[in-house]
PDB file of C-alpha atoms in Angstrom:
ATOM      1  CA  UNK A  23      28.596  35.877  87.415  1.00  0.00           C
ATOM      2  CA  UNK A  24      26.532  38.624  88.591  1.00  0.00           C
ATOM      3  CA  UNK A  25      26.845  41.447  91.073  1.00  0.00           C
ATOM      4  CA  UNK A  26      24.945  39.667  93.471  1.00  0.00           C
ATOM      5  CA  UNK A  27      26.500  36.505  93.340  1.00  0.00           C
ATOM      6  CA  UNK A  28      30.223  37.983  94.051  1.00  0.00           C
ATOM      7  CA  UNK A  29      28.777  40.267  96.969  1.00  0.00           C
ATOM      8  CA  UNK A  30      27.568  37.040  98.228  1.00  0.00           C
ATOM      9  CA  UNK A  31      31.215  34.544  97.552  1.00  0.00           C
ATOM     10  CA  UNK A  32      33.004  38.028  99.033  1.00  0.00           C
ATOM     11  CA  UNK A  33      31.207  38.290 102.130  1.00  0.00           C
ATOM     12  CA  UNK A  34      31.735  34.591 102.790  1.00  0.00           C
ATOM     13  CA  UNK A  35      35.393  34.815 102.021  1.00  0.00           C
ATOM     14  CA  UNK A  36      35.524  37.684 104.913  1.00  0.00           C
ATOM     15  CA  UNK A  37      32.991  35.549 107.313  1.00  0.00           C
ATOM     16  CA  UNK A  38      35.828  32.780 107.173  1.00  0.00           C
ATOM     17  CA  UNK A  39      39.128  34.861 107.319  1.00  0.00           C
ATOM     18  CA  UNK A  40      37.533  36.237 110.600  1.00  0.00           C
ATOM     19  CA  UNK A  41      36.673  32.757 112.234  1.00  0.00           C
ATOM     20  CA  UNK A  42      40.149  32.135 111.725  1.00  0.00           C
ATOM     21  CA  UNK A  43      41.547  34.914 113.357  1.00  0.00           C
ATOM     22  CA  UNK A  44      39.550  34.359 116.028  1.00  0.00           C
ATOM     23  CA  UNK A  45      40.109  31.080 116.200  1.00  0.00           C
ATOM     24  CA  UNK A  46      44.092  31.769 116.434  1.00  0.00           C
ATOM     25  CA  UNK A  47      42.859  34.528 119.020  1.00  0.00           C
ATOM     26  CA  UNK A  48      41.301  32.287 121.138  1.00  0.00           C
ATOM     27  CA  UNK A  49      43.961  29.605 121.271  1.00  0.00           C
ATOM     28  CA  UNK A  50      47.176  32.194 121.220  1.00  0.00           C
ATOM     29  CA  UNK A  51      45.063  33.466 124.420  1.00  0.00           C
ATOM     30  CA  UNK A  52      44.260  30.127 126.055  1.00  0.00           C
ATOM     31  CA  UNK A  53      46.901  27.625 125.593  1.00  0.00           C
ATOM     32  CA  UNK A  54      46.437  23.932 126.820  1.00  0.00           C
ATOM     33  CA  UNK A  55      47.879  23.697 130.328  1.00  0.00           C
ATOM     34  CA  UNK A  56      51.181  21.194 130.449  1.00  0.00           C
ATOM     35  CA  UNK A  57      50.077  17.374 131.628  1.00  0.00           C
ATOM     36  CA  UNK A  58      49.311  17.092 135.197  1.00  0.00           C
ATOM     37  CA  UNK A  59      52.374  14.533 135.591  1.00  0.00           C
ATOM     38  CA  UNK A  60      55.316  16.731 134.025  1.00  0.00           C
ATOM     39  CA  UNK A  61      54.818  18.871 137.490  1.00  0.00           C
ATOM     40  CA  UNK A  62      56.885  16.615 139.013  1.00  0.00           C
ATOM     41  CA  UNK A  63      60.256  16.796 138.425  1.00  0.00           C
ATOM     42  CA  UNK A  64      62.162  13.691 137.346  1.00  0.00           C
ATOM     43  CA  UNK A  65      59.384  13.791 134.531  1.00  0.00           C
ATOM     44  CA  UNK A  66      59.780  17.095 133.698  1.00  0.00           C
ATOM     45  CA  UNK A  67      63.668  16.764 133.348  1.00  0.00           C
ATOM     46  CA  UNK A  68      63.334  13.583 131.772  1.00  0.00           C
ATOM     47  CA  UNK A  69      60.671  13.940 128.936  1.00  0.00           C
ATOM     48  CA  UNK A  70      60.287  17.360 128.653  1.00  0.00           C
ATOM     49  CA  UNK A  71      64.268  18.635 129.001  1.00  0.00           C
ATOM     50  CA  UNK A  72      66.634  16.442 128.659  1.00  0.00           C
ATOM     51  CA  UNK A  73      68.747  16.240 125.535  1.00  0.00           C
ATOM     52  CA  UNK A  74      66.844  13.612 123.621  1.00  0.00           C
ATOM     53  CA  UNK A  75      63.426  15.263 124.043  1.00  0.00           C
ATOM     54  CA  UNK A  76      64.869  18.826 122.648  1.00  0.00           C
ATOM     55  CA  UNK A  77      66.716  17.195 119.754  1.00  0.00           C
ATOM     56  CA  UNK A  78      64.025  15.227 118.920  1.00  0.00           C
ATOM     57  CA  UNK A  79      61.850  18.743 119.020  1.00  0.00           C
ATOM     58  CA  UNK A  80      64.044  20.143 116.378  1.00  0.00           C
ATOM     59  CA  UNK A  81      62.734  17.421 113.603  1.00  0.00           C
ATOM     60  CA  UNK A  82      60.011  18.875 110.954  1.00  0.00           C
ATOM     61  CA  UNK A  83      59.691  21.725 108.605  1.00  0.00           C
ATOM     62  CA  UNK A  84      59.625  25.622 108.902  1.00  0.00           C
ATOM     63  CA  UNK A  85      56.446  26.074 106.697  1.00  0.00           C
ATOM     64  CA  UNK A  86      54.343  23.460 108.674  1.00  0.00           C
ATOM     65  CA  UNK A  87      55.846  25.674 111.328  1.00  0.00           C
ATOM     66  CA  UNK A  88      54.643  28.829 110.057  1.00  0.00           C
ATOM     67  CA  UNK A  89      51.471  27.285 109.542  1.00  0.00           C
ATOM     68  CA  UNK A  90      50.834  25.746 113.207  1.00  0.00           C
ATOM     69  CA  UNK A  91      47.740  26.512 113.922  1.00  0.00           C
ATOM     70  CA  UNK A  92      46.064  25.471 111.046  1.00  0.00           C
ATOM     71  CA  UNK A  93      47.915  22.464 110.352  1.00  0.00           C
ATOM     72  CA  UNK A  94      47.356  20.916 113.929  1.00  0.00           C
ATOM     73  CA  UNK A  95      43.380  22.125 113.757  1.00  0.00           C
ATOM     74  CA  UNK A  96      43.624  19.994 110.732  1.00  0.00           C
ATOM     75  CA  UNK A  97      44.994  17.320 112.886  1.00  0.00           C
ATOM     76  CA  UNK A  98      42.649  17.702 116.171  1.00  0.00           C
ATOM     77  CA  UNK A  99      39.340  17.832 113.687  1.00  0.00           C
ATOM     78  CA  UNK A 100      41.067  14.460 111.749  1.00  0.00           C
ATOM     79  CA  UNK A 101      41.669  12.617 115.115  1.00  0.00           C
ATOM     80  CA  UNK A 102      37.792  13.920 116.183  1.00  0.00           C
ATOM     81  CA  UNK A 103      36.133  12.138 113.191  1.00  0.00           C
ATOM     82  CA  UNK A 104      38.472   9.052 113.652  1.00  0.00           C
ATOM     83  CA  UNK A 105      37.305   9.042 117.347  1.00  0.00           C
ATOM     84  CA  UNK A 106      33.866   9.207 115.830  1.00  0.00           C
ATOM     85  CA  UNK A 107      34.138   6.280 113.202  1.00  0.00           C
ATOM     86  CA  UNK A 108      36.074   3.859 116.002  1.00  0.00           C
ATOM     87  CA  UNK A 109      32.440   4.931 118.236  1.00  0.00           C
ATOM     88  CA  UNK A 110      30.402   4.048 115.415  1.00  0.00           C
ATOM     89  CA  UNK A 111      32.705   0.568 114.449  1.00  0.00           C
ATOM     90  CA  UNK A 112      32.555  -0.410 118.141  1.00  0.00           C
ATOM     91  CA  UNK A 113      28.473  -0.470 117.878  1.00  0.00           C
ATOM     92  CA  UNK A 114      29.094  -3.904 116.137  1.00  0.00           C
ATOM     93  CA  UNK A 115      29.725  -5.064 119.908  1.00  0.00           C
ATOM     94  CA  UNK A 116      25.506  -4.885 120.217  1.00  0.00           C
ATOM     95  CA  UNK A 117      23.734  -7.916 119.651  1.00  0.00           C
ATOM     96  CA  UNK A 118      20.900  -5.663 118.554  1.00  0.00           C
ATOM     97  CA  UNK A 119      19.597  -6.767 114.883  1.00  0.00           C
ATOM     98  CA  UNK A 120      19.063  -3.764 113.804  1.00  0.00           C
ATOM     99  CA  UNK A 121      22.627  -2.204 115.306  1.00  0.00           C
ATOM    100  CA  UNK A 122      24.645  -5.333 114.242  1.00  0.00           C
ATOM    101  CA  UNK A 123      23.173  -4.479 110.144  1.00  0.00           C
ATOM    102  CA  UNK A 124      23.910  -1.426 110.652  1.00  0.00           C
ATOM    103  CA  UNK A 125      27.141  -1.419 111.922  1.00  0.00           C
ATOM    104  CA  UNK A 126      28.335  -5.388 110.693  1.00  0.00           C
ATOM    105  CA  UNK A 127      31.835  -5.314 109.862  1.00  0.00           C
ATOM    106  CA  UNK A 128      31.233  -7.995 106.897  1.00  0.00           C
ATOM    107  CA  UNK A 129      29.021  -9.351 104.621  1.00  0.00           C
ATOM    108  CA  UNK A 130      28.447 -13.140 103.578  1.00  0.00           C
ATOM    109  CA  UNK A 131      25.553 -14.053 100.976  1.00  0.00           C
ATOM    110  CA  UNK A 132      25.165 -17.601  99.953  1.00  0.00           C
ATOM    111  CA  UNK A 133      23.687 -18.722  96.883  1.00  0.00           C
ATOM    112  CA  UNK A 134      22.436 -22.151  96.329  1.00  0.00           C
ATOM    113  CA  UNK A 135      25.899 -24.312  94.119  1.00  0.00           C
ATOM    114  CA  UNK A 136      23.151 -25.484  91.440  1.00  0.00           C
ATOM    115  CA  UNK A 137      20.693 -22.602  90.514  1.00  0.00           C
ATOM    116  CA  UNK A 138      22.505 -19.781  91.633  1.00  0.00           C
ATOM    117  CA  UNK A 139      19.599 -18.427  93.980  1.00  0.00           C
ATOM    118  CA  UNK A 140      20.870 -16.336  96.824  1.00  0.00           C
ATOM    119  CA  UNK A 141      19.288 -18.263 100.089  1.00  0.00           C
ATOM    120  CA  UNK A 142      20.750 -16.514 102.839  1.00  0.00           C
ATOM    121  CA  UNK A 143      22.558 -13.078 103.890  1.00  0.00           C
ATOM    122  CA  UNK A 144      24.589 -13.111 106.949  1.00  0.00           C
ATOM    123  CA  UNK A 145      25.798  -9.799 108.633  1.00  0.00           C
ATOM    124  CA  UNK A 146      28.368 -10.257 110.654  1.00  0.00           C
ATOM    125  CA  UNK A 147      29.147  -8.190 113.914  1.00  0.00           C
ATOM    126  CA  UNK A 148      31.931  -8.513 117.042  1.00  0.00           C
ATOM    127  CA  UNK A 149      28.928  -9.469 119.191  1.00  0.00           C
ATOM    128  CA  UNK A 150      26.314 -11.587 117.018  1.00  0.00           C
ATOM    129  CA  UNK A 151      25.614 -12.389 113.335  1.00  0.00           C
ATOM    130  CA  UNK A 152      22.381 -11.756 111.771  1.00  0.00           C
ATOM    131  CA  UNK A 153      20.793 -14.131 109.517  1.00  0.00           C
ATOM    132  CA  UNK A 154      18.230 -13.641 107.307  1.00  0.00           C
ATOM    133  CA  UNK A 155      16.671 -16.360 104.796  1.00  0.00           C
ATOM    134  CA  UNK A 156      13.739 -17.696 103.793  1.00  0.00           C
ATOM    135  CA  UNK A 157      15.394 -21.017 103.108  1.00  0.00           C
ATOM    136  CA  UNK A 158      13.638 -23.589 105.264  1.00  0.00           C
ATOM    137  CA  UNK A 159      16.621 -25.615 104.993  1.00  0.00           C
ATOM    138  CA  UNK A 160      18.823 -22.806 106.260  1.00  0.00           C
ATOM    139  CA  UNK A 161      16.744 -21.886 109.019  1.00  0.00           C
ATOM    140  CA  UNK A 162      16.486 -25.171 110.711  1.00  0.00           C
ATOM    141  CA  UNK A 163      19.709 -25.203 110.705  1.00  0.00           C
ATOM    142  CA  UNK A 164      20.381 -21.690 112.297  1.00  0.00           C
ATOM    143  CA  UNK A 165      17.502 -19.740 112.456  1.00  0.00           C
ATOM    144  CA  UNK A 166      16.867 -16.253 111.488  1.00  0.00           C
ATOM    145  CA  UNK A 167      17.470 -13.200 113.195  1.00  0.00           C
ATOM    146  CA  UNK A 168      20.042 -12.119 115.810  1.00  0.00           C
ATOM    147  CA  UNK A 169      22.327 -14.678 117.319  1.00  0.00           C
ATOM    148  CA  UNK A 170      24.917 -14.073 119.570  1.00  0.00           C
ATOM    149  CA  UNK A 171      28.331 -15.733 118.839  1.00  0.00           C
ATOM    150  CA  UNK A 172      28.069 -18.002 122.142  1.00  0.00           C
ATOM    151  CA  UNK A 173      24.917 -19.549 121.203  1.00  0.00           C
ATOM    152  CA  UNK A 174      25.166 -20.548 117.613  1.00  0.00           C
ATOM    153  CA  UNK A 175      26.470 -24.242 116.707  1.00  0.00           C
ATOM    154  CA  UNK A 176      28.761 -24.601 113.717  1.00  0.00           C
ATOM    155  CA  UNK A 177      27.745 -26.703 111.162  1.00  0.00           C
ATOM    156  CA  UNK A 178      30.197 -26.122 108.469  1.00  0.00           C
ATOM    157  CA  UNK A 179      31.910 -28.818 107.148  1.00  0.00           C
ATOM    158  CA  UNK A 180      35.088 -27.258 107.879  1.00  0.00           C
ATOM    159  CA  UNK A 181      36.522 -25.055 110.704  1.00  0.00           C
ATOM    160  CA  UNK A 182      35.784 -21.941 109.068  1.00  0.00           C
ATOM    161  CA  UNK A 183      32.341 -20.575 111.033  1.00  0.00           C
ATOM    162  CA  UNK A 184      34.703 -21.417 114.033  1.00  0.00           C
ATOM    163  CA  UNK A 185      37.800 -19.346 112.576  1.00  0.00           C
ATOM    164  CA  UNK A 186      35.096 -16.569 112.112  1.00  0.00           C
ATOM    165  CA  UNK A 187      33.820 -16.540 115.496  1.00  0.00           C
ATOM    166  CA  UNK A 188      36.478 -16.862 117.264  1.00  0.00           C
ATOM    167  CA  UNK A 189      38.115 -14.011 114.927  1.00  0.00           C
ATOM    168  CA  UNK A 190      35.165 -11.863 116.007  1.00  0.00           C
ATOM    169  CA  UNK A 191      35.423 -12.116 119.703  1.00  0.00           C
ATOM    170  CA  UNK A 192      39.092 -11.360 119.668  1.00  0.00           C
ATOM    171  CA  UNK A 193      38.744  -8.248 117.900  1.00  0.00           C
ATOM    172  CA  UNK A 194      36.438  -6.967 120.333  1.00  0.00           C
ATOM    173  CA  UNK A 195      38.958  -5.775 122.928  1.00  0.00           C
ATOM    174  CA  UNK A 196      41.234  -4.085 120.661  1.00  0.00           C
ATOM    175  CA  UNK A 197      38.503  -1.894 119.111  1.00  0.00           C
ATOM    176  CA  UNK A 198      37.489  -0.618 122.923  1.00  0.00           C
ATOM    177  CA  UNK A 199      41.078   0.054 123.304  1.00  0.00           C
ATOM    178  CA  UNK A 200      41.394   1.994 119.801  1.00  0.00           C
ATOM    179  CA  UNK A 201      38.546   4.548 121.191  1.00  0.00           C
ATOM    180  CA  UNK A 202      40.465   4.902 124.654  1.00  0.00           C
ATOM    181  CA  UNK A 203      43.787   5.939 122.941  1.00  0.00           C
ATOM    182  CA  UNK A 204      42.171   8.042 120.399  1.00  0.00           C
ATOM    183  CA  UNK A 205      41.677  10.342 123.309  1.00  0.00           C
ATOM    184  CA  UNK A 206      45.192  11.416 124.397  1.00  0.00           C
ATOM    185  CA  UNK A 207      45.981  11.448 120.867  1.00  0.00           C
ATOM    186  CA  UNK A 208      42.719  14.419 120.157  1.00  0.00           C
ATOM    187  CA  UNK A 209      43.872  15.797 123.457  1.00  0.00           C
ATOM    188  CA  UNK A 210      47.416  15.873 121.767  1.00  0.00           C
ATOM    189  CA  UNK A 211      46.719  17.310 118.626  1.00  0.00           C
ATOM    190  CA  UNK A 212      44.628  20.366 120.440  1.00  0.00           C
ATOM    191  CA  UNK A 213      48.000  21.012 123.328  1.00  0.00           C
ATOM    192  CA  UNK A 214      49.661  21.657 119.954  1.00  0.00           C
ATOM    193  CA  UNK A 215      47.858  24.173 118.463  1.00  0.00           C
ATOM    194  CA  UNK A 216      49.903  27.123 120.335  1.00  0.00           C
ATOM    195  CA  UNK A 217      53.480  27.679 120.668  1.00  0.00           C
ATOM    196  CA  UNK A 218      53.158  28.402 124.007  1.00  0.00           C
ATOM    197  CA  UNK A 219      51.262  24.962 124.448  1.00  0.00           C
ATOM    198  CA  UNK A 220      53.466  22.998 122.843  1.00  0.00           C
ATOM    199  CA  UNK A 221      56.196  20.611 124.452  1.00  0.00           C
ATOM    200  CA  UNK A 222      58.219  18.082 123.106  1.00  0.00           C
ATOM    201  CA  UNK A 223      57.118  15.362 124.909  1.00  0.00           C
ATOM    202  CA  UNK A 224      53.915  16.110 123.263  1.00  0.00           C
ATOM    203  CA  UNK A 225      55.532  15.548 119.922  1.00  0.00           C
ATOM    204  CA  UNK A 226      56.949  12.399 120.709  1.00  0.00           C
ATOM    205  CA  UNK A 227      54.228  11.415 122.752  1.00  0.00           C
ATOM    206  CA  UNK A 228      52.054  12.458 119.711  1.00  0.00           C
ATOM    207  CA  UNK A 229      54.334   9.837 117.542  1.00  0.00           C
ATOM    208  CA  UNK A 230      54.964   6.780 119.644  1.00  0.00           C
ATOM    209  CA  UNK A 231      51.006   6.281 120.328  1.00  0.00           C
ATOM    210  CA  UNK A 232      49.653   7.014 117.191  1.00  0.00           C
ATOM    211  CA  UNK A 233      52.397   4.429 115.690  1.00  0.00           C
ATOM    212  CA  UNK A 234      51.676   1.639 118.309  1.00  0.00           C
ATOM    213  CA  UNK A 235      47.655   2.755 118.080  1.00  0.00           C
ATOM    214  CA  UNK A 236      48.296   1.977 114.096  1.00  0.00           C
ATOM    215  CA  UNK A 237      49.957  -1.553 114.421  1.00  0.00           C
ATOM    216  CA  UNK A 238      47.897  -2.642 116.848  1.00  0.00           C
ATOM    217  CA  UNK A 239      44.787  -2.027 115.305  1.00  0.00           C
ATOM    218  CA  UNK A 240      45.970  -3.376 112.068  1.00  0.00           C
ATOM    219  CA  UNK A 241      47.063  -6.204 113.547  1.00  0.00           C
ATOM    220  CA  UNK A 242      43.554  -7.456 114.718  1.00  0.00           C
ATOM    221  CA  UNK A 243      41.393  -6.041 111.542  1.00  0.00           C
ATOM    222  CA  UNK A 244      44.211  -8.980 109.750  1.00  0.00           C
ATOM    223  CA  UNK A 245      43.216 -11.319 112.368  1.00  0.00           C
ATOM    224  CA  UNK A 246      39.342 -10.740 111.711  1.00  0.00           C
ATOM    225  CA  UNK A 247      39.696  -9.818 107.730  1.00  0.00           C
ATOM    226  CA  UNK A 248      41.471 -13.364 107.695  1.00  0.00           C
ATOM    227  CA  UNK A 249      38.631 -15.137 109.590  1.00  0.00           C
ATOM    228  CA  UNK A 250      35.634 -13.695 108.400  1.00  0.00           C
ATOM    229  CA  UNK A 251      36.091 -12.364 104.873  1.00  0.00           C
ATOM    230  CA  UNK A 252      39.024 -13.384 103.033  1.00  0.00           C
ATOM    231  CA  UNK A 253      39.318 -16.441 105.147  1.00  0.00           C
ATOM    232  CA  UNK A 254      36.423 -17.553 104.240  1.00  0.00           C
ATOM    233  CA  UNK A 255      36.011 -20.331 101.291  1.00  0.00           C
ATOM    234  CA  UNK A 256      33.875 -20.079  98.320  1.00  0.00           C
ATOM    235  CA  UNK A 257      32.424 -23.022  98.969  1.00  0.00           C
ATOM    236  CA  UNK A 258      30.909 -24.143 101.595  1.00  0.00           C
ATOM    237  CA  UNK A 259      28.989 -27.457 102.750  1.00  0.00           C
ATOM    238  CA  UNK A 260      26.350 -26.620 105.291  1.00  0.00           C
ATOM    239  CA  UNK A 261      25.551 -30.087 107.421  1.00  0.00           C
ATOM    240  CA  UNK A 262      22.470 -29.516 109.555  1.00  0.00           C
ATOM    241  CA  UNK A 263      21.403 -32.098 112.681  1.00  0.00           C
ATOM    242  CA  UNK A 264      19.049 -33.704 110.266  1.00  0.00           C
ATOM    243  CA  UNK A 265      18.726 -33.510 106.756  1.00  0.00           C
ATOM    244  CA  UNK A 266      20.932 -33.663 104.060  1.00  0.00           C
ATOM    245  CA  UNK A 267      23.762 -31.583 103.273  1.00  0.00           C
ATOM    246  CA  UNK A 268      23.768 -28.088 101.180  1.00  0.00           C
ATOM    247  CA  UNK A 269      26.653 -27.222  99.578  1.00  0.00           C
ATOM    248  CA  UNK A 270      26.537 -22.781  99.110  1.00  0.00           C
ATOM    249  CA  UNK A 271      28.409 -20.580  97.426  1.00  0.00           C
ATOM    250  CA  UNK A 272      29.641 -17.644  99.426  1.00  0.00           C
ATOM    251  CA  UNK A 273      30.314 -14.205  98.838  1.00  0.00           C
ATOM    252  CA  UNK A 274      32.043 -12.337 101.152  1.00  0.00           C
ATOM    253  CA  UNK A 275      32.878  -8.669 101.513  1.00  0.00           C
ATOM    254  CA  UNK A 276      33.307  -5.972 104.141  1.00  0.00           C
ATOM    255  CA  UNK A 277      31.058  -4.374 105.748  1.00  0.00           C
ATOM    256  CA  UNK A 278      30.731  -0.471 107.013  1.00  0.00           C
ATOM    257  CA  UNK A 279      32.023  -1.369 110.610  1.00  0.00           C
ATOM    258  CA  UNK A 280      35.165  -2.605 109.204  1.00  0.00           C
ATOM    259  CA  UNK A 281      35.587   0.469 106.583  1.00  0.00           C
ATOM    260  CA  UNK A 282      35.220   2.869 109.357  1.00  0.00           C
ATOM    261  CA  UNK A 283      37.743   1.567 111.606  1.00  0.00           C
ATOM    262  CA  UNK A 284      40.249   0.937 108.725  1.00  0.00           C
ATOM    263  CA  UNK A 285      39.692   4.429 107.489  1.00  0.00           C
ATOM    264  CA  UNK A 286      40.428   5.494 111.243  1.00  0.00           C
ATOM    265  CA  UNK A 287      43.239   3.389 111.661  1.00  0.00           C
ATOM    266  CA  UNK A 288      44.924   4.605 108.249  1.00  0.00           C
ATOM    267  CA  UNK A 289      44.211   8.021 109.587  1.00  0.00           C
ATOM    268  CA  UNK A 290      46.387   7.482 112.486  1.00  0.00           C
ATOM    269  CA  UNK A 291      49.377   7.917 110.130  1.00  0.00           C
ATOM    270  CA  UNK A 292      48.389  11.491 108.884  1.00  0.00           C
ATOM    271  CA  UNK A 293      48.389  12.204 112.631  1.00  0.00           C
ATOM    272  CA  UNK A 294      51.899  11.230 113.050  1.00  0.00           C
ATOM    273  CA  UNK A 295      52.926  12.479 109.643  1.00  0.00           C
ATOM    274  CA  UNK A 296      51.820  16.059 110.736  1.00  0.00           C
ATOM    275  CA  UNK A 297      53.064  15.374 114.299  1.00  0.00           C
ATOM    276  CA  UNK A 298      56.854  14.926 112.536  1.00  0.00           C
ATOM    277  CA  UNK A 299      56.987  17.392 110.546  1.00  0.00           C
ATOM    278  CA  UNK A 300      56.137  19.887 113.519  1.00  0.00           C
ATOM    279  CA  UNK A 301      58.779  21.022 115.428  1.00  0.00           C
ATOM    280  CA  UNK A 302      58.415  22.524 119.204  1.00  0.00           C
ATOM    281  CA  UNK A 303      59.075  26.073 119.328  1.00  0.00           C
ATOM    282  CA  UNK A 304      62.993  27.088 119.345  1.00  0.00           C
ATOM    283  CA  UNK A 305      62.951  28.171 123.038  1.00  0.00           C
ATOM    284  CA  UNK A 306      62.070  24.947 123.853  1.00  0.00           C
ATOM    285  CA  UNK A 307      65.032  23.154 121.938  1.00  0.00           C
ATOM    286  CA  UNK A 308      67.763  25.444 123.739  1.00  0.00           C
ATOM    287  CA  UNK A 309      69.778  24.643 126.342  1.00  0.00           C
ATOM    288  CA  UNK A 310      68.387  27.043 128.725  1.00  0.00           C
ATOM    289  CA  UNK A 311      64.714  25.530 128.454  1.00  0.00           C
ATOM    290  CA  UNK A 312      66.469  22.828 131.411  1.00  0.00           C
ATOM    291  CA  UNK A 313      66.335  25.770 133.819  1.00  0.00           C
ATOM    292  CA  UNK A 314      62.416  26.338 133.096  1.00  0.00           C
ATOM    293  CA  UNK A 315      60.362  25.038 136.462  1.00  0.00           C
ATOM    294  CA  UNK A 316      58.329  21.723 136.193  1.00  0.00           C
ATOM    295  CA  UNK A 317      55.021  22.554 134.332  1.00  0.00           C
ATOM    296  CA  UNK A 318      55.614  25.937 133.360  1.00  0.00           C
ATOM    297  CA  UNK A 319      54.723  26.770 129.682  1.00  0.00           C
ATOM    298  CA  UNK A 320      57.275  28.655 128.526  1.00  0.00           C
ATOM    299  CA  UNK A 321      56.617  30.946 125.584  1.00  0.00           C
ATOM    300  CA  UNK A 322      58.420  32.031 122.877  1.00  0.00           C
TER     301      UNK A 322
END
């Protein structure tokens, strides 16, 4: 490499060490404040002091210790972009055509049993599906365009299209609850940046919601994953009001609102990995942190 060249890589190497530092200035200087509610004191003495909170404190490692700062900026810019991808997921709520492509959380083409030829795409959101086709058969049957979940007739000849939509609608509730817990857990992630911010009922607290945010989530992307991908059949027999029957071949797969909120949901974990293996600064494990006032962040 030439002179130029390494000037360049060495003045970006210095351009990042000093962000850094003043990165760690800036939070070493400005702390988070303590929760509004551990002012009072049963809360304080309960969640904050008590026995079970500082032991609990003591659990992780002394390098991701050492390391603090950058591993929970790590964490807070992790939870950020998860916040982000549950935003973008939860756009499937639209019954927008173009948002509901976009943003569909799965994917159905069916091609005609006989000669194979694809005759409809159907993108499926939490609000609507889209069809598109330029089956005649296909349309008169459902149409083509945006159709919200309320207003379109099943005419499968099995219960799956109502599996599917009924999947759909009850997944829409626990995605608006994903985004509104991803908040405390970013607000977490940032209170634990500095030693003098930290508290262990911010670790636990850290923990217990990014565990519960995890289950629960994953627990309805089953529910809808089992109704309107791998739920569906291969085969299915389309029975329009009049007409005779067409029997389709479906293909199903997922679509980029469901691999954005799985990839947030799996990133819960590497929040609460990183939240573990944290401990709270040592003052605040001691048995003289009980005498500290309500509130007061106490540094080390």
């Amino acid at each position: 490499r030439d002179e130029p060249q390494l000037k360049k890589e060495e003045q970006l190497s210095h351009c990042t060490k000093d962000l850094i530092r003043c990165w760690r200035m800036a939070m070493h200087c400005c702390p988070s404040p303590a929760p509004p509610c551990l002012r009072i004191g049963c809360l304080w003495r309960g969640c904050e002091t008590s026995v079970c909170c500082r032991r609990s404190g003591r659990i992780g490692s002394t390098f991701v210790e050492r390391h603090r700062c950058a591993v929970m900026t790590i964490a807070s810019i992790v939870s950020f972009l998860s916040l982000i991808f549950l935003i973008v997921a939860a756009l499937s709520l639209s019954s927008n055509r173009t948002t509901t492509k976009a943003t569909h959380w799965s994917t159905s083409k069916l091609h005609h049993n006989v000669s194979g030829e694809e005759i409809a795409t159907l993108y499926i959101g939490l609000e609507a599906v889209v069809i598109e086709s330029n089956n005649q058969a296909v349309i008169n049957t459902f149409g083509s365009g945006s159709f919200k979940w309320d207003s379109i007739d099943c005419y499968f000849s099995s219960s799956v299209c109502e599996d599917c939509k009924n999947a759909a609608v009850d997944t829409a509730i626990p995605v608006i609850l994903a985004i509104i817990t991803q908040i405390p857990q970013l607000l977490t992630d940032l209170q634990r940046v500095t030693e003098a911010g930290d508290l262990n009922c911010q670790k636990m607290f850290g923990v217990i919601t990014g565990v519960f945010g995890f289950l629960t989530t994953l627990a309805s992307l089953n529910v809808f994953s089992l109704g309107c991908v791998r739920g569906l059949p291969s085969t299915i027999t389309i029975t329009p009001p009049a007409g005779d029957s067409i029997t389709v071949t479906n293909d199903s797969m997922f679509g980029p609102g469901l691999a954005l909120i799985t990839t947030a949901t799996l990133l819960k974990l590497f929040d609460v990995l990183l939240h573990i293996l944290l401990p709270t600064p040592s003052c605040k494990r001691e048995d003289a942190y009980t005498d500290s006032k309500p509130g007061e962040l106490v540094s080390p």
